[in-house]
Amino acid sequence: MPVGTPSDLVIAPMLIVLVTAVLTLVLGRRPRARVGVSLVGGAGYVLAVTAIAWYVVLAPDAPGIATYQVADLPAPFGITLVADGLSAFMLTMVAAIGITSLVFSARTLPELDRRSYYFPLFHFLLLGVTGAFLTGDLFNLFVWFEVMLMASYIFVAYYGGAQHTRAAFWYVALNLLASAVFLLGVGGLYATTGTLNMADLARRLAEPAAYGIDPGPVVGLLALLLSVFAIKAGLVPFQFWIPTAYRSAPPQVTAVLAGASKKVGIYAILRLSFTIFAGAQVGVDLAVPGVGTVVAGTSPLAFVGAALFVMAAASILVGGIGAVGRSSLEGILAYSSIGQVGFIAVPVAIAATTTAPELRQLAIVAALVYALNHTLAKGLLFLSVGAVRSATGTSQLADLGGLAGRSPPLAIAFFVGSLALVGIPPLSGFFGKLLVFDAAARAGTMPVLVLLVGGSVLTIAYTTRTWNRSFWGTRTAAVSRATVDPVKIGVLLALTGTILAVGIGFEPVYEFADAAAAAALDVEGYVEAVDPADPDAAGGEQM
Amino acid sequence: MSPELTVVLAAVALPFAAAAVTPLLFHVLGERTGYAGGAVAACCFGLLASQYGAAGTVELAWIPSLEVTLRFTVDGWALLFALLASGIGVCVFLYSPAYMHGEPGLVRYYAALLAFMGSVIGVALAADLVAIFLFWELTSLCSFVLIGYHTDDDASLYAARMAMFVTVGGGLFLLVGFLLLSIVAGDALGPAAAFDLAAMLESSDEMQRALREAGLFVPVLGLVAIGAATKSAQVPVHFWLPNAMAAPTPVSAFLHSATMVKVGVYFVGRVRPLLAGLEWLLLFATLGLATMTICAVLAVASTDIKELLAYSTASHLGLITAGFGFTSVLGAETGVFHLLNHALFKAALFLIAGIVAHEAGTRRLGDLGGLRHDLPITTLVTVVVALSMAGLPPFSGFYSKELLFEAAVEAGHVHDIGPLEWLYPAVAVFGSIFTVLYSLRFLSLFFGSRPAPLGEVSIHRPPVTLLAPPALLAALTAVFSVDPELAVRAIVQSGVDATAVSPHEMHVGLPTAYSPAVGMSAVTIGVGFLAYPFYGWIHERIRAFPRTLPPVSSNWWYDAVVDGLTDGGAWLASRVHNGLLRTYATWTLATTCALALLGFAATATIVPADVVGLDAPPEAALVLLVAVAAGIAVVRSESHVAGILTLSILGFMIAIFYILASAPDLALTQLVVETLLLVLFLLVIEEIPEYDEVELGNVVRDSVLSIAVGATAFVTVLVTTDARPAETTALARYYAEQAVPKGGGTNIVNVILVDFRGFDTLGELVVVALAAISILTLIIMRTGGDSE
């Protein structure tokens, strides 16, 4: 295979972050060099992701999907990396928040990196996230999950205080449970289908008879995996680690945890449910004595949809109501993240439940656009909190007040971030809200619309409270002393501008999301691109 | 003549552009920025006026994939509202520099005011549902910033948040209504018309039929009504408007007359041809008359001049809503004409209130009186606009109120509405009596004698920049009072044409013969004047009511909801996240198990067809039995040491099982891990407190959970091994055949780890490296590093 094809691009972002991580690690005690390498690596990452998005998905003659067979071993025997619209969309989100947070971190260096390993960890975190978005192999997904989690454990424990260590311990404990469940699910799938390659899996599940497999257990196995991904995404009742972990990690890392790591959970749900399991030929029929049929359908999606509806509703309520009562900025944003991921899960549930192809496509677009806005807005807000904390030494509402008068640009950033969460047009958040509401309206499910409206009212309640308590109001002593670093302000305003630009110039963003949704639903295209060897099929070629 | 896209766009965009450069402008001009704002408003007015007489729709592509377009319609109704917004904008901008002299934060003030004006012009002209919603929400946003202008004043912050909560919350309902409309329109009129309000209005009959067929007519009507009612402060969500008087007075003048609150009623007029019908009548006439009456009563209960005017605004918005609610053409005439009249007199009244507060230093009604000696011109201006507000002939407000009375009387002729036929006119008269009362009360500020508290204050005449704007508005009111047909010919008629279902030529004037409406007006004015001497008594009676029964006050409900949410949120968070890992683990595991077991149950695979593995060799069975026994022993052990030692028995049994299953590599790994774990456990065991007495409830919970987790793992393994393909998989065959030729190794496991799946191993190596870094980081950060 010639070097320089879209195929080679697929592995480029992973290589870049891996090399950057190792370099920053070996550079040891030369902080300036470390920051330099880190920023160059970050820029390279953005370039690589942009190249993938353009050459694989967006360019007029783009193939739509590209694969890289690691070590040139044919699928399904080696490990396959796949970049399609969905992966590219997710990576673009990660690149946007990743580079922003990185520049922000560089400015916070004196506080963060005296003798420790902030930058290597940051790049390893990106490596895990990127690997998860690109891999086409289920066990390999597990590996990149572990990389991502291991790096985030350390970030949660980073400041080393008692509360940070405790938060990290809870985080580790719950995620280790998840890892065990993940292994159980992956092992079960391998036992059932005889493969770990996702494309191979999709093909076998669609024609179980041809491969002599019994797809019956896959719904239960998918349920196991769904729990794992729900933990990553922080859906209720798997959200317990979020409030403390998001409060403990450095805010600029939390921006990435909320903006990127969380989305890995959403991505995995989309990829597994729609690209891999959607075609599984298995009837679902769950009846409760006395109630009748609760869930019924001809594919595992019916089950996924029902489970996601319940989790999404609980997330919106717990996150939204909880956020109104919090007393610190991080606390509010952490609860808000629980609620917002519910808003992302609602359209995913709609997509899983419906049988109409247009609505399914629309609902996934809605989820993706909402996720994009959450990454940008929540990233901006967490970075703003980082700036507030550096400047004032606190993030408690009780100690804040009058920040708007002290730093108008910081206030503008926080205001726009909050409004994007509320979904005020023409910010990116509005289109997320519009599409999610549209999907719910088209699905015609009244309780879901009520839930969405109610959840959005909660968002208004907590954002306005936060604003009044910290940016308006009487200026406190902590705020009077505050000075905000101009470079950080620049970073925040750049992200603010992005949120505005995504909304005003929504057409290309929509097209990208539409391509991503189409890719998520294109089972045949995915299988064809990976093209796993097919020796098991009845009458298939022999090696 | 059809409208010019560039001119329309410029009229909408100019205020936003000006808002964006306000910081620069202020840097150069200082407080004179207000006059620049006035110039911008005048430009917008001029641009809009150049489209006078035009009718039609222009558009600019925005999001073609979603059929969302920046589409603007120019007609009489849109122009009337947009001209009001920009024209009164001129007055407010000219008034502001003198009024806001020396205040901090004027950049924000002028920027928000400009954007506010631009948003309202946008709402007026937009004809695409998404574009309308865009500008609609921007008006809410700008008013949030403006109401909260005094950022260190708690009342301002309270009011700003309340306004945002109510209006943006209401906007959510409007959005759902829009989406339902767009779904129906997309089906009935074609996908391109999905958000095209102009197209929907053109085919309003077809749209209404399609809505009814889809069963969405009433939902859409209700959702639009909620959106409009929250915006236009209709009962029971009127309460945010009186609170919003915390804003600087020029903002109030703008917000009450031609911007924020008018947006709701404007839109009611806009969609009137689309949704009019019996349901429309019942909803909007009732809502409007209820608001008109209740808020007029509350205005009489007010103690602050701005509060009085705020309730009065809500009441008059109720009048406009009710007017549009009556489906006859008289209803449209009422709504359009009163929107114009109210904008003029209410803007003037707020600006006068600002003058009074500025010069007398108080806004308390009880402390003010006899101002005519000090403020003669202001008094003259007030007489015109206050009597217009009262609806006294021959002032302009009289004509539109007469139209309301006529429409109310006629409602029963158009639809069969039972007792509402006489109830509507009766309520309209009852509410209007209070309007007369509070209008007279406002006028009384200038007449009678000065109350004691005011005695010592020396009251200066206002500067001309404060006086000119209200005087100008009063002059216009006077012109329309003398010659109402002028207003009709100029713009009201074309506004009626756009909002009426079947428009016809409109005439207004002083009555020349008796009609029910004339009688109603006579009763209203007569009773109003007769009751005025008892104003104090009525005022006290109304005020006493909410004190004895707090829930009749809407603020009480708002506070209950918001405080309830805040306290409830804190309570919920502390209950859900109680700081106990065992709670978290319980929920996580229980849900996982429930999901998995339900998943297996849903496909009826929870019990495998035939159980495999019964032919296991006896040594394997023995090893597994020992492991099970060790597992039981762990939970029954009395001390940590005993528990750990028994646990390692279990681990070692697994290692032996691996050996029996011909996996010596795994067995070796397992042995190493077990040994290390044992050592580590024994090292830290000292630090762990001994077992306490465990409560029975916890024992039960833990047992149930353990059994559930065990069952889930057991079932998973059982059903998947049962489903395992009978033959060796292709993967296994490939690895066996290719290990030597491709990997150069005879140990398949090794070749898989370092070769076929070397990429996994790379990741795992990173994990190991990260584990090492984590230890270093913990040590560094805890001892010498930064900690917050």
PDB file of N, CA and C in Angstrom, chain B residues 483-552:
ATOM      1  N   ASP B 483     -57.434  63.309  14.726  1.00  0.00           N
ATOM      2  CA  ASP B 483     -57.795  62.723  13.435  1.00  0.00           C
ATOM      3  C   ASP B 483     -57.420  61.251  13.394  1.00  0.00           C
ATOM      4  N   PRO B 484     -58.202  60.408  14.042  1.00  0.00           N
ATOM      5  CA  PRO B 484     -57.852  58.981  14.066  1.00  0.00           C
ATOM      6  C   PRO B 484     -57.816  58.369  12.669  1.00  0.00           C
ATOM      7  N   GLU B 485     -58.621  58.929  11.774  1.00  0.00           N
ATOM      8  CA  GLU B 485     -58.622  58.371  10.418  1.00  0.00           C
ATOM      9  C   GLU B 485     -57.262  58.536   9.753  1.00  0.00           C
ATOM     10  N   LEU B 486     -56.503  59.520  10.203  1.00  0.00           N
ATOM     11  CA  LEU B 486     -55.156  59.708   9.656  1.00  0.00           C
ATOM     12  C   LEU B 486     -54.293  58.477   9.966  1.00  0.00           C
ATOM     13  N   ALA B 487     -54.366  58.045  11.234  1.00  0.00           N
ATOM     14  CA  ALA B 487     -53.602  56.853  11.612  1.00  0.00           C
ATOM     15  C   ALA B 487     -54.074  55.644  10.821  1.00  0.00           C
ATOM     16  N   VAL B 488     -55.397  55.561  10.644  1.00  0.00           N
ATOM     17  CA  VAL B 488     -55.948  54.413   9.917  1.00  0.00           C
ATOM     18  C   VAL B 488     -55.420  54.406   8.490  1.00  0.00           C
ATOM     19  N   ARG B 489     -55.516  55.567   7.868  1.00  0.00           N
ATOM     20  CA  ARG B 489     -55.056  55.636   6.476  1.00  0.00           C
ATOM     21  C   ARG B 489     -53.561  55.391   6.372  1.00  0.00           C
ATOM     22  N   ALA B 490     -52.808  55.946   7.327  1.00  0.00           N
ATOM     23  CA  ALA B 490     -51.349  55.867   7.228  1.00  0.00           C
ATOM     24  C   ALA B 490     -50.876  54.424   7.345  1.00  0.00           C
ATOM     25  N   ILE B 491     -51.362  53.707   8.337  1.00  0.00           N
ATOM     26  CA  ILE B 491     -50.760  52.388   8.540  1.00  0.00           C
ATOM     27  C   ILE B 491     -51.698  51.367   9.162  1.00  0.00           C
ATOM     28  N   VAL B 492     -52.667  51.808   9.969  1.00  0.00           N
ATOM     29  CA  VAL B 492     -53.477  50.836  10.709  1.00  0.00           C
ATOM     30  C   VAL B 492     -54.258  49.944   9.748  1.00  0.00           C
ATOM     31  N   GLN B 493     -54.827  50.565   8.705  1.00  0.00           N
ATOM     32  CA  GLN B 493     -55.607  49.763   7.753  1.00  0.00           C
ATOM     33  C   GLN B 493     -54.772  48.626   7.152  1.00  0.00           C
ATOM     34  N   SER B 494     -53.534  48.944   6.770  1.00  0.00           N
ATOM     35  CA  SER B 494     -52.721  47.873   6.160  1.00  0.00           C
ATOM     36  C   SER B 494     -52.326  46.840   7.196  1.00  0.00           C
ATOM     37  N   GLY B 495     -52.197  47.260   8.467  1.00  0.00           N
ATOM     38  CA  GLY B 495     -51.953  46.295   9.535  1.00  0.00           C
ATOM     39  C   GLY B 495     -53.147  45.374   9.704  1.00  0.00           C
ATOM     40  N   VAL B 496     -54.349  45.946   9.625  1.00  0.00           N
ATOM     41  CA  VAL B 496     -55.567  45.136   9.746  1.00  0.00           C
ATOM     42  C   VAL B 496     -55.658  44.158   8.584  1.00  0.00           C
ATOM     43  N   ASP B 497     -55.293  44.627   7.400  1.00  0.00           N
ATOM     44  CA  ASP B 497     -55.351  43.746   6.231  1.00  0.00           C
ATOM     45  C   ASP B 497     -54.498  42.497   6.437  1.00  0.00           C
ATOM     46  N   ALA B 498     -53.396  42.668   7.149  1.00  0.00           N
ATOM     47  CA  ALA B 498     -52.493  41.526   7.329  1.00  0.00           C
ATOM     48  C   ALA B 498     -52.930  40.610   8.463  1.00  0.00           C
ATOM     49  N   THR B 499     -53.717  41.130   9.414  1.00  0.00           N
ATOM     50  CA  THR B 499     -54.040  40.311  10.581  1.00  0.00           C
ATOM     51  C   THR B 499     -55.478  39.812  10.568  1.00  0.00           C
ATOM     52  N   ALA B 500     -56.312  40.383   9.701  1.00  0.00           N
ATOM     53  CA  ALA B 500     -57.720  39.979   9.682  1.00  0.00           C
ATOM     54  C   ALA B 500     -57.905  38.785   8.763  1.00  0.00           C
ATOM     55  N   VAL B 501     -58.913  37.970   9.099  1.00  0.00           N
ATOM     56  CA  VAL B 501     -59.180  36.813   8.249  1.00  0.00           C
ATOM     57  C   VAL B 501     -59.795  37.282   6.937  1.00  0.00           C
ATOM     58  N   SER B 502     -60.808  38.179   7.040  1.00  0.00           N
ATOM     59  CA  SER B 502     -61.359  38.755   5.811  1.00  0.00           C
ATOM     60  C   SER B 502     -61.464  40.269   6.008  1.00  0.00           C
ATOM     61  N   PRO B 503     -60.412  40.982   5.655  1.00  0.00           N
ATOM     62  CA  PRO B 503     -60.330  42.404   5.964  1.00  0.00           C
ATOM     63  C   PRO B 503     -61.362  43.228   5.206  1.00  0.00           C
ATOM     64  N   HIS B 504     -61.735  44.332   5.787  1.00  0.00           N
ATOM     65  CA  HIS B 504     -62.559  45.291   5.043  1.00  0.00           C
ATOM     66  C   HIS B 504     -62.167  46.684   5.501  1.00  0.00           C
ATOM     67  N   GLU B 505     -62.747  47.667   4.888  1.00  0.00           N
ATOM     68  CA  GLU B 505     -62.304  49.032   5.143  1.00  0.00           C
ATOM     69  C   GLU B 505     -62.695  49.457   6.558  1.00  0.00           C
ATOM     70  N   MET B 506     -61.782  50.106   7.216  1.00  0.00           N
ATOM     71  CA  MET B 506     -61.953  50.415   8.634  1.00  0.00           C
ATOM     72  C   MET B 506     -62.261  51.896   8.824  1.00  0.00           C
ATOM     73  N   HIS B 507     -63.165  52.176   9.754  1.00  0.00           N
ATOM     74  CA  HIS B 507     -63.463  53.572  10.083  1.00  0.00           C
ATOM     75  C   HIS B 507     -63.542  53.747  11.581  1.00  0.00           C
ATOM     76  N   VAL B 508     -62.956  54.810  12.068  1.00  0.00           N
ATOM     77  CA  VAL B 508     -63.109  55.145  13.483  1.00  0.00           C
ATOM     78  C   VAL B 508     -63.437  56.620  13.594  1.00  0.00           C
ATOM     79  N   GLY B 509     -64.034  56.980  14.704  1.00  0.00           N
ATOM     80  CA  GLY B 509     -64.365  58.379  14.938  1.00  0.00           C
ATOM     81  C   GLY B 509     -65.223  58.479  16.174  1.00  0.00           C
ATOM     82  N   LEU B 510     -65.556  59.701  16.559  1.00  0.00           N
ATOM     83  CA  LEU B 510     -66.416  59.875  17.720  1.00  0.00           C
ATOM     84  C   LEU B 510     -67.813  59.385  17.371  1.00  0.00           C
ATOM     85  N   PRO B 511     -68.483  58.708  18.303  1.00  0.00           N
ATOM     86  CA  PRO B 511     -69.792  58.144  17.990  1.00  0.00           C
ATOM     87  C   PRO B 511     -70.818  59.259  17.755  1.00  0.00           C
ATOM     88  N   THR B 512     -71.688  58.988  16.824  1.00  0.00           N
ATOM     89  CA  THR B 512     -72.731  59.955  16.521  1.00  0.00           C
ATOM     90  C   THR B 512     -74.096  59.410  16.869  1.00  0.00           C
ATOM     91  N   ALA B 513     -74.171  58.114  17.164  1.00  0.00           N
ATOM     92  CA  ALA B 513     -75.462  57.536  17.529  1.00  0.00           C
ATOM     93  C   ALA B 513     -75.218  56.506  18.621  1.00  0.00           C
ATOM     94  N   TYR B 514     -76.296  56.123  19.306  1.00  0.00           N
ATOM     95  CA  TYR B 514     -76.119  55.151  20.379  1.00  0.00           C
ATOM     96  C   TYR B 514     -75.869  53.751  19.820  1.00  0.00           C
ATOM     97  N   SER B 515     -74.918  53.053  20.470  1.00  0.00           N
ATOM     98  CA  SER B 515     -74.711  51.640  20.173  1.00  0.00           C
ATOM     99  C   SER B 515     -74.319  50.998  21.501  1.00  0.00           C
ATOM    100  N   PRO B 516     -74.384  49.656  21.589  1.00  0.00           N
ATOM    101  CA  PRO B 516     -73.979  49.025  22.859  1.00  0.00           C
ATOM    102  C   PRO B 516     -72.597  49.488  23.300  1.00  0.00           C
ATOM    103  N   ALA B 517     -71.676  49.639  22.331  1.00  0.00           N
ATOM    104  CA  ALA B 517     -70.316  50.023  22.687  1.00  0.00           C
ATOM    105  C   ALA B 517     -70.296  51.408  23.313  1.00  0.00           C
ATOM    106  N   VAL B 518     -71.103  52.291  22.790  1.00  0.00           N
ATOM    107  CA  VAL B 518     -71.146  53.639  23.339  1.00  0.00           C
ATOM    108  C   VAL B 518     -71.663  53.589  24.779  1.00  0.00           C
ATOM    109  N   GLY B 519     -72.680  52.767  24.977  1.00  0.00           N
ATOM    110  CA  GLY B 519     -73.193  52.605  26.330  1.00  0.00           C
ATOM    111  C   GLY B 519     -72.127  52.061  27.269  1.00  0.00           C
ATOM    112  N   MET B 520     -71.382  51.094  26.786  1.00  0.00           N
ATOM    113  CA  MET B 520     -70.327  50.497  27.622  1.00  0.00           C
ATOM    114  C   MET B 520     -69.286  51.547  27.985  1.00  0.00           C
ATOM    115  N   SER B 521     -68.909  52.365  27.002  1.00  0.00           N
ATOM    116  CA  SER B 521     -67.923  53.407  27.266  1.00  0.00           C
ATOM    117  C   SER B 521     -68.459  54.381  28.303  1.00  0.00           C
ATOM    118  N   ALA B 522     -69.752  54.723  28.157  1.00  0.00           N
ATOM    119  CA  ALA B 522     -70.334  55.671  29.097  1.00  0.00           C
ATOM    120  C   ALA B 522     -70.305  55.100  30.511  1.00  0.00           C
ATOM    121  N   VAL B 523     -70.671  53.825  30.633  1.00  0.00           N
ATOM    122  CA  VAL B 523     -70.651  53.188  31.959  1.00  0.00           C
ATOM    123  C   VAL B 523     -69.234  53.206  32.514  1.00  0.00           C
ATOM    124  N   THR B 524     -68.269  52.799  31.675  1.00  0.00           N
ATOM    125  CA  THR B 524     -66.883  52.725  32.109  1.00  0.00           C
ATOM    126  C   THR B 524     -66.415  54.063  32.671  1.00  0.00           C
ATOM    127  N   ILE B 525     -66.602  55.091  31.884  1.00  0.00           N
ATOM    128  CA  ILE B 525     -66.073  56.383  32.280  1.00  0.00           C
ATOM    129  C   ILE B 525     -66.850  56.940  33.470  1.00  0.00           C
ATOM    130  N   GLY B 526     -68.189  56.778  33.424  1.00  0.00           N
ATOM    131  CA  GLY B 526     -69.002  57.293  34.526  1.00  0.00           C
ATOM    132  C   GLY B 526     -68.643  56.630  35.845  1.00  0.00           C
ATOM    133  N   VAL B 527     -68.619  55.302  35.849  1.00  0.00           N
ATOM    134  CA  VAL B 527     -68.315  54.593  37.095  1.00  0.00           C
ATOM    135  C   VAL B 527     -66.896  54.900  37.541  1.00  0.00           C
ATOM    136  N   GLY B 528     -65.989  54.996  36.571  1.00  0.00           N
ATOM    137  CA  GLY B 528     -64.602  55.305  36.906  1.00  0.00           C
ATOM    138  C   GLY B 528     -64.500  56.618  37.653  1.00  0.00           C
ATOM    139  N   PHE B 529     -65.142  57.650  37.142  1.00  0.00           N
ATOM    140  CA  PHE B 529     -65.056  58.956  37.788  1.00  0.00           C
ATOM    141  C   PHE B 529     -65.762  58.954  39.141  1.00  0.00           C
ATOM    142  N   LEU B 530     -66.915  58.244  39.200  1.00  0.00           N
ATOM    143  CA  LEU B 530     -67.654  58.197  40.457  1.00  0.00           C
ATOM    144  C   LEU B 530     -66.861  57.477  41.540  1.00  0.00           C
ATOM    145  N   ALA B 531     -66.115  56.433  41.106  1.00  0.00           N
ATOM    146  CA  ALA B 531     -65.389  55.629  42.091  1.00  0.00           C
ATOM    147  C   ALA B 531     -64.088  56.293  42.507  1.00  0.00           C
ATOM    148  N   TYR B 532     -63.605  57.251  41.733  1.00  0.00           N
ATOM    149  CA  TYR B 532     -62.264  57.801  42.009  1.00  0.00           C
ATOM    150  C   TYR B 532     -62.124  58.365  43.415  1.00  0.00           C
ATOM    151  N   PRO B 533     -63.140  59.064  43.961  1.00  0.00           N
ATOM    152  CA  PRO B 533     -62.984  59.563  45.339  1.00  0.00           C
ATOM    153  C   PRO B 533     -62.701  58.451  46.351  1.00  0.00           C
ATOM    154  N   PHE B 534     -63.090  57.216  46.028  1.00  0.00           N
ATOM    155  CA  PHE B 534     -62.864  56.105  46.960  1.00  0.00           C
ATOM    156  C   PHE B 534     -61.584  55.338  46.622  1.00  0.00           C
ATOM    157  N   TYR B 535     -60.697  55.969  45.829  1.00  0.00           N
ATOM    158  CA  TYR B 535     -59.495  55.276  45.342  1.00  0.00           C
ATOM    159  C   TYR B 535     -58.693  54.666  46.491  1.00  0.00           C
ATOM    160  N   GLY B 536     -58.495  55.472  47.565  1.00  0.00           N
ATOM    161  CA  GLY B 536     -57.677  55.004  48.690  1.00  0.00           C
ATOM    162  C   GLY B 536     -58.248  53.730  49.299  1.00  0.00           C
ATOM    163  N   TRP B 537     -59.565  53.720  49.456  1.00  0.00           N
ATOM    164  CA  TRP B 537     -60.206  52.561  50.081  1.00  0.00           C
ATOM    165  C   TRP B 537     -60.050  51.329  49.185  1.00  0.00           C
ATOM    166  N   ILE B 538     -60.331  51.519  47.888  1.00  0.00           N
ATOM    167  CA  ILE B 538     -60.207  50.398  46.933  1.00  0.00           C
ATOM    168  C   ILE B 538     -58.768  49.879  46.923  1.00  0.00           C
ATOM    169  N   HIS B 539     -57.826  50.815  46.842  1.00  0.00           N
ATOM    170  CA  HIS B 539     -56.398  50.494  46.845  1.00  0.00           C
ATOM    171  C   HIS B 539     -56.040  49.612  48.054  1.00  0.00           C
ATOM    172  N   GLU B 540     -56.504  50.005  49.233  1.00  0.00           N
ATOM    173  CA  GLU B 540     -56.169  49.237  50.439  1.00  0.00           C
ATOM    174  C   GLU B 540     -56.819  47.859  50.423  1.00  0.00           C
ATOM    175  N   ARG B 541     -58.063  47.779  49.983  1.00  0.00           N
ATOM    176  CA  ARG B 541     -58.751  46.492  49.947  1.00  0.00           C
ATOM    177  C   ARG B 541     -58.004  45.498  49.043  1.00  0.00           C
ATOM    178  N   ILE B 542     -57.589  45.981  47.883  1.00  0.00           N
ATOM    179  CA  ILE B 542     -56.890  45.071  46.958  1.00  0.00           C
ATOM    180  C   ILE B 542     -55.548  44.653  47.538  1.00  0.00           C
ATOM    181  N   ARG B 543     -54.868  45.595  48.165  1.00  0.00           N
ATOM    182  CA  ARG B 543     -53.548  45.268  48.725  1.00  0.00           C
ATOM    183  C   ARG B 543     -53.652  44.247  49.855  1.00  0.00           C
ATOM    184  N   ALA B 544     -54.779  44.305  50.573  1.00  0.00           N
ATOM    185  CA  ALA B 544     -54.911  43.402  51.722  1.00  0.00           C
ATOM    186  C   ALA B 544     -55.037  41.949  51.273  1.00  0.00           C
ATOM    187  N   PHE B 545     -55.498  41.781  50.038  1.00  0.00           N
ATOM    188  CA  PHE B 545     -55.832  40.436  49.578  1.00  0.00           C
ATOM    189  C   PHE B 545     -54.632  39.480  49.571  1.00  0.00           C
ATOM    190  N   PRO B 546     -53.537  39.803  48.881  1.00  0.00           N
ATOM    191  CA  PRO B 546     -52.405  38.861  48.869  1.00  0.00           C
ATOM    192  C   PRO B 546     -51.762  38.691  50.231  1.00  0.00           C
ATOM    193  N   ARG B 547     -51.910  39.680  51.104  1.00  0.00           N
ATOM    194  CA  ARG B 547     -51.320  39.522  52.432  1.00  0.00           C
ATOM    195  C   ARG B 547     -52.013  38.412  53.197  1.00  0.00           C
ATOM    196  N   THR B 548     -53.353  38.305  53.032  1.00  0.00           N
ATOM    197  CA  THR B 548     -54.060  37.259  53.761  1.00  0.00           C
ATOM    198  C   THR B 548     -53.930  35.916  53.063  1.00  0.00           C
ATOM    199  N   LEU B 549     -53.717  35.943  51.763  1.00  0.00           N
ATOM    200  CA  LEU B 549     -53.670  34.685  51.011  1.00  0.00           C
ATOM    201  C   LEU B 549     -52.503  34.751  50.013  1.00  0.00           C
ATOM    202  N   PRO B 550     -51.274  34.459  50.477  1.00  0.00           N
ATOM    203  CA  PRO B 550     -50.099  34.636  49.610  1.00  0.00           C
ATOM    204  C   PRO B 550     -50.206  33.967  48.245  1.00  0.00           C
ATOM    205  N   PRO B 551     -50.805  32.764  48.132  1.00  0.00           N
ATOM    206  CA  PRO B 551     -50.776  32.107  46.814  1.00  0.00           C
ATOM    207  C   PRO B 551     -51.502  32.874  45.716  1.00  0.00           C
ATOM    208  N   VAL B 552     -52.297  33.895  46.026  1.00  0.00           N
ATOM    209  CA  VAL B 552     -52.905  34.625  44.914  1.00  0.00           C
ATOM    210  C   VAL B 552     -51.857  35.501  44.224  1.00  0.00           C
TER     211      VAL B 552
END
